[in-house]
XYZ file of C-alpha atoms in Angstrom:
441
model
C 91.386 66.974 204.889
C 90.594 71.024 204.302
C 87.843 72.567 203.171
C 87.003 75.806 201.473
C 84.504 78.179 204.267
C 83.747 80.038 200.894
C 81.801 77.984 198.834
C 78.520 75.962 199.205
C 75.463 76.154 202.280
C 76.065 78.468 204.682
C 74.687 76.716 207.690
C 76.082 72.735 206.508
C 79.354 74.744 205.558
C 80.201 75.862 208.830
C 78.235 72.413 211.731
C 80.518 70.562 209.364
C 83.891 72.193 209.982
C 82.811 72.753 213.311
C 82.328 69.665 214.297
C 84.940 68.663 215.140
C 85.907 71.638 216.701
C 84.108 70.360 219.037
C 85.022 67.861 219.925
C 88.216 68.380 220.621
C 87.501 70.932 222.130
C 84.954 68.386 224.525
C 87.869 65.986 225.503
C 90.110 68.456 225.886
C 87.847 68.951 228.784
C 88.328 65.224 229.661
C 91.681 65.576 229.912
C 91.172 68.270 233.621
C 87.873 66.439 233.901
C 89.850 63.608 234.207
C 92.559 65.256 237.231
C 89.278 66.211 238.206
C 87.055 62.823 238.540
C 90.146 60.882 240.489
C 91.897 63.203 242.762
C 88.669 63.637 244.041
C 86.699 60.499 244.593
C 90.868 59.505 245.348
C 92.684 61.636 247.385
C 89.658 64.145 248.799
C 88.782 67.675 248.316
C 92.337 68.990 249.628
C 93.745 67.407 246.862
C 90.614 68.434 244.087
C 91.015 72.506 245.666
C 93.989 72.278 244.852
C 94.117 71.422 241.697
C 90.983 72.653 240.802
C 92.908 76.103 241.731
C 95.741 75.577 239.927
C 93.874 74.108 236.946
C 91.962 78.374 236.200
C 96.615 79.075 237.287
C 97.275 76.301 233.797
C 94.089 77.973 232.235
C 95.469 81.570 232.567
C 99.242 80.680 231.254
C 98.378 78.370 228.132
C 96.220 80.908 227.756
C 98.176 83.732 226.611
C 100.130 80.668 224.035
C 97.002 79.708 222.865
C 95.674 83.601 221.895
C 99.270 84.582 220.230
C 98.679 81.078 217.489
C 94.732 81.898 217.339
C 95.363 85.965 216.128
C 98.019 84.104 213.510
C 95.793 81.520 212.551
C 93.727 84.342 212.232
C 96.087 85.599 209.625
C 96.587 82.819 207.669
C 92.686 82.246 207.048
C 92.686 85.889 205.924
C 95.478 84.727 202.804
C 94.271 81.581 202.486
C 91.014 82.537 201.562
C 92.382 84.994 199.193
C 94.958 82.673 197.721
C 97.922 83.625 198.191
C 100.066 80.393 199.388
C 103.159 82.574 199.870
C 101.840 85.285 201.481
C 100.417 82.378 204.276
C 103.328 80.799 204.632
C 105.474 84.129 204.726
C 102.787 84.806 208.014
C 103.576 81.034 208.722
C 107.406 81.283 209.675
C 107.001 84.689 211.632
C 103.844 82.919 213.904
C 105.958 80.039 214.076
C 109.483 82.413 215.731
C 107.161 84.928 217.897
C 105.697 82.533 219.398
C 107.629 79.936 220.313
C 110.016 83.301 221.519
C 107.591 84.052 223.761
C 106.855 80.627 224.695
C 109.966 79.965 226.032
C 109.967 83.239 227.483
C 107.092 81.394 230.217
C 108.246 77.997 230.651
C 111.596 80.149 232.185
C 108.940 82.610 233.702
C 106.995 80.854 235.681
C 109.289 77.830 236.703
C 110.886 81.649 238.572
C 108.236 82.931 239.935
C 106.499 79.461 241.914
C 106.165 80.709 244.874
C 104.630 84.975 243.596
C 102.658 82.730 241.715
C 101.177 80.996 245.115
C 101.144 83.850 247.342
C 99.393 85.904 244.781
C 96.685 83.544 244.397
C 96.107 83.873 248.792
C 96.609 79.886 248.888
C 95.080 78.798 252.171
C 98.118 76.554 254.400
C 96.746 73.179 254.378
C 97.288 72.622 250.852
C 99.982 75.193 249.786
C 102.330 71.446 249.506
C 99.882 69.563 247.106
C 99.042 72.464 244.631
C 103.392 74.258 244.795
C 103.302 70.187 244.332
C 101.088 69.692 240.862
C 102.265 73.190 239.580
C 106.021 71.871 239.166
C 104.952 70.051 237.151
C 102.974 70.699 234.896
C 105.430 73.474 233.719
C 106.206 71.171 232.006
C 104.302 70.684 228.965
C 103.677 74.735 228.091
C 106.112 73.583 225.412
C 103.908 70.736 224.715
C 100.864 72.531 224.315
C 102.306 75.644 221.579
C 103.686 73.182 220.008
C 100.158 71.393 219.603
C 97.914 75.097 219.476
C 99.986 76.189 216.312
C 99.683 73.656 213.979
C 96.255 72.556 215.461
C 96.049 76.362 214.531
C 97.960 76.620 211.258
C 95.541 73.461 210.202
C 92.462 74.788 210.806
C 92.935 78.000 208.603
C 92.940 75.519 206.408
C 89.748 74.237 206.265
C 91.519 71.210 208.440
C 89.004 70.890 211.501
C 89.603 66.536 211.367
C 93.818 66.295 211.985
C 93.690 68.863 215.331
C 91.030 66.160 216.913
C 92.673 63.055 215.537
C 95.142 63.619 218.141
C 94.093 65.652 221.154
C 91.755 62.304 220.941
C 95.264 59.777 221.523
C 96.332 62.713 223.962
C 92.687 62.045 226.123
C 92.403 58.785 226.353
C 96.230 58.037 227.434
C 95.783 60.871 230.120
C 93.316 59.034 231.789
C 94.951 55.901 231.650
C 97.097 57.435 232.302
C 95.568 59.318 236.057
C 94.437 56.020 236.566
C 97.445 54.054 236.980
C 98.898 56.764 238.580
C 97.263 58.327 240.589
C 95.086 55.005 241.373
C 97.315 51.844 241.525
C 100.827 53.642 241.905
C 99.379 56.265 244.322
C 101.968 59.290 242.853
C 99.247 61.565 244.394
C 98.817 64.638 242.849
C 101.919 64.651 241.545
C 101.269 61.719 239.516
C 98.294 63.704 238.348
C 100.849 66.232 237.054
C 103.087 63.678 235.270
C 100.350 62.392 233.348
C 98.574 65.348 231.728
C 102.406 66.301 230.419
C 103.179 63.076 229.115
C 99.074 64.234 227.630
C 100.837 67.441 225.134
C 103.278 65.711 224.841
C 102.152 63.103 222.865
C 99.260 65.806 221.491
C 102.403 67.889 220.687
C 104.982 66.025 219.189
C 102.899 64.124 216.754
C 100.191 66.903 215.152
C 103.710 68.818 214.331
C 105.423 65.461 212.618
C 102.550 64.960 211.483
C 102.013 68.405 209.759
C 104.968 68.591 208.289
C 105.597 64.881 206.597
C 101.955 65.526 205.583
C 100.709 68.484 204.823
C 103.577 69.948 202.046
C 101.841 73.240 201.941
C 103.051 74.431 205.638
C 106.823 72.796 205.259
C 108.196 75.708 205.413
C 111.834 76.569 203.708
C 114.683 78.258 204.082
C 113.172 81.915 201.528
C 110.125 81.553 203.776
C 111.784 82.754 206.191
C 112.952 86.369 204.645
C 109.911 88.481 206.068
C 109.648 91.773 205.884
C 108.213 94.516 208.628
C 104.869 94.325 207.628
C 105.000 90.958 207.763
C 105.954 90.991 211.145
C 103.675 94.137 212.333
C 100.500 91.938 210.399
C 101.165 88.910 212.460
C 102.586 90.637 215.860
C 99.519 92.919 215.981
C 96.368 89.719 215.004
C 98.353 87.296 217.576
C 98.871 89.684 220.467
C 95.104 90.644 219.997
C 94.397 87.724 220.495
C 96.616 87.050 223.558
C 95.479 89.500 225.344
C 91.818 89.486 224.748
C 92.977 85.396 226.468
C 94.882 86.680 229.188
C 92.859 88.978 230.218
C 89.859 86.615 230.286
C 91.400 83.925 232.553
C 93.011 86.874 234.387
C 89.344 87.740 235.426
C 89.754 83.422 235.752
C 91.794 83.946 238.258
C 91.142 87.073 240.108
C 87.938 85.464 240.653
C 89.306 82.033 241.467
C 91.563 85.060 244.356
C 88.678 85.323 245.664
C 86.898 82.002 246.183
C 89.476 80.512 247.788
C 89.086 83.521 250.547
C 85.598 80.920 251.471
C 87.741 78.397 252.466
C 87.942 73.945 250.918
C 84.231 73.804 250.902
C 83.804 76.248 248.482
C 87.005 75.932 246.070
C 86.151 72.133 246.639
C 82.813 73.068 245.219
C 83.470 75.884 242.384
C 86.800 74.268 241.262
C 84.183 70.991 240.242
C 81.354 72.763 239.334
C 83.797 75.265 236.686
C 84.738 71.341 235.432
C 80.741 70.718 234.941
C 80.544 74.971 233.431
C 83.589 74.986 231.339
C 82.150 70.649 229.583
C 78.793 72.281 228.915
C 79.488 75.404 227.383
C 82.795 75.122 225.059
C 80.268 73.738 222.154
C 79.423 77.076 221.999
C 83.130 78.485 222.026
C 84.142 76.456 219.581
C 81.608 77.007 217.552
C 82.527 80.494 217.627
C 86.862 80.225 216.636
C 84.547 78.405 214.386
C 83.231 80.847 213.162
C 85.732 82.614 212.932
C 87.732 80.776 210.949
C 84.014 81.290 208.178
C 83.999 84.646 208.217
C 87.681 85.128 207.807
C 87.981 83.248 204.203
C 84.988 84.340 203.573
C 85.831 88.061 204.431
C 89.250 87.750 202.426
C 87.535 86.646 199.522
C 85.234 89.787 200.136
C 82.115 87.713 200.179
C 79.364 90.620 202.250
C 76.737 88.458 202.022
C 77.971 86.109 202.671
C 79.385 86.406 204.914
C 75.863 88.629 206.606
C 74.332 85.136 206.374
C 76.746 83.715 208.173
C 75.616 85.549 210.769
C 72.253 84.854 209.927
C 72.559 81.469 210.299
C 75.290 81.281 213.292
C 73.780 82.551 215.602
C 70.351 80.704 215.045
C 72.777 77.794 216.060
C 73.653 78.423 218.984
C 70.729 80.314 220.708
C 69.305 76.652 220.023
C 72.775 74.254 221.066
C 72.639 77.503 224.431
C 69.113 76.407 224.954
C 69.623 73.017 225.665
C 72.118 72.800 227.097
C 71.021 74.942 229.763
C 68.011 73.319 230.088
C 69.829 69.854 231.447
C 72.964 72.286 233.861
C 69.600 73.368 235.110
C 67.085 69.523 236.104
C 70.187 68.015 237.254
C 72.651 70.104 238.420
C 73.407 68.254 241.598
C 73.816 65.086 240.114
C 76.521 65.933 237.794
C 78.365 67.440 240.974
C 77.366 64.637 242.465
C 79.985 62.888 239.746
C 83.515 64.717 241.180
C 83.293 64.838 245.103
C 80.906 62.040 247.126
C 77.661 62.034 248.136
C 78.030 62.684 252.245
C 80.127 66.029 251.034
C 76.337 67.608 251.242
C 78.072 71.615 251.702
C 79.935 71.425 248.283
C 77.267 69.761 246.149
C 75.042 72.137 247.792
C 77.645 75.320 246.887
C 78.842 73.349 243.320
C 74.858 73.742 242.425
C 73.728 76.413 243.500
C 76.769 77.588 240.880
C 75.887 75.939 238.506
C 72.230 76.356 237.966
C 72.913 80.227 238.700
C 75.573 80.217 235.605
C 73.128 77.527 233.072
C 70.173 79.267 233.173
C 72.783 82.583 230.920
C 74.347 80.333 228.298
C 72.749 82.420 225.265
C 74.217 85.104 226.261
C 77.703 83.300 226.574
C 77.471 81.441 223.678
C 77.108 84.181 221.731
C 79.431 86.253 222.980
C 81.644 83.566 221.752
C 79.784 84.174 218.403
C 81.148 88.346 218.921
C 84.152 87.222 219.142
C 85.246 85.250 216.568
C 83.595 87.563 213.698
C 85.959 90.135 215.325
C 88.861 88.793 214.724
C 86.964 87.874 211.693
C 87.367 91.013 209.695
C 90.469 91.883 211.744
C 89.311 93.685 214.164
C 90.696 91.756 217.068
C 90.604 95.297 219.109
C 87.731 95.099 219.072
C 87.430 91.294 220.819
C 89.408 92.316 223.580
C 86.870 95.795 224.319
C 84.350 93.200 224.555
C 86.554 90.729 226.895
C 86.894 94.152 228.588
C 83.484 95.096 228.915
C 82.713 90.995 230.703
C 85.847 90.248 233.209
C 86.341 94.109 233.845
C 82.429 93.482 235.561
C 82.382 90.551 236.435
C 84.876 90.927 238.379
C 83.865 94.885 239.532
C 80.060 92.805 241.069
C 82.379 89.974 242.203
C 84.395 91.834 244.316
C 81.462 94.735 245.207
C 78.805 91.625 246.718
C 80.917 89.219 247.932
C 81.758 90.696 251.394
C 78.441 91.660 251.613
C 77.105 88.662 254.262
C 74.172 87.742 253.496
C 75.680 87.997 250.217
C 78.171 85.831 249.658
C 79.468 83.533 247.243
C 76.101 84.787 245.603
C 78.077 88.293 244.259
C 80.788 86.098 242.421
C 78.242 84.149 240.295
C 75.751 86.339 239.771
C 78.930 89.085 238.549
C 79.630 85.930 235.921
C 76.330 86.212 233.727
C 76.289 90.061 234.165
C 79.157 90.536 232.838
C 78.614 88.091 228.884
C 75.345 90.012 229.423
C 76.292 93.785 228.928
C 79.316 92.657 226.431
C 76.535 91.365 224.344
C 75.427 94.640 223.987
C 78.243 96.176 222.903
C 79.183 93.960 220.316
C 75.894 93.365 218.402
C 75.324 97.046 218.268
C 78.391 97.643 215.833
C 78.454 95.283 214.016
C 76.768 96.106 211.338
C 79.802 99.418 211.681
C 82.198 96.752 210.953
C 80.645 95.574 208.077
C 81.966 98.096 205.932
C 83.896 95.802 204.086
């Protein structure tokens, strides 16, 4: 199901395209929530802390691949908007080779550097073995993450957001079933949870690759498509690397926050692990809406439809604000209940710490919703460098304030919690102030 985002009503076009992407990302969170729920309930707080800390690192690692795929998808969207099929296929071929090489390098470095990674994260001795076991298995899924994300962004660039959702849905259900089987029935511990996730990733990655080859003949690459000109390589690498660096900086900042959190002990680590899953699940629709908005902007920018771009900005901002206000209310009001999904009611310290985190972050979801739109806008108008600048402002503020405030005795972890929304708001101000200049098409 392809959709031409340069035609039709702006709001309905955006929502119809974004909804499958939002559902897909929520399903992707089910990968992680399934691990967290089953590990927390059946393996205890130490295993939950280990899996949560490993999740932060894996998010950083896979963000490199996701960012590269996102950047290449933006380039494809622009050429699809300009109705240049051959240029699009040349860009697709260049992107595939480039991202494949990077993925192989990441896999080799990940396996070679496991001990260094664990030391860098300040992993407590009590959970060191658990975390090493988990990430030693989860690394095998990196190649499948590449396959799924590359072909998912190719399909989305053409306006097809439904098929990526279908394959992700299959993988999410499979992951939950296998989690239960390996952890609860076969009692394979955190290693079983990791195996379940890798199998699910393999199904989604291989499945979507086969679908694109068999069904989407417009994206079936031929030998001549790999005769790539130097300017095509430059275009693909610039957009891909800029998006990759943005994603990596974003997740490296999260990784640094995880390292700081780890210094406060297992209770704070477990609370942070559970709360971050809830937090990510809550604002992920806004993030995917921003990604859908980027495709909308790319196609219309490529088609030189300035008026439609401006109308898209106005309508997307309205939708994002209304959604974020509703989600904020739910998170702030029901934070303790949400924490008890992942931890036993007797773990009062973990619930209290996690509730504090959720109520601070949840109060400012409009800030991060607007930031995701700004990221999408600047990628769409072929200014990915500006998206990177906003990420540096947001994450730089977050990390700097967190490391300054957390050691203060009467502030502690609250300094980490408050540093995050302050970073969002400062980046929003910078991004909004530059929109008019960027609209000079």
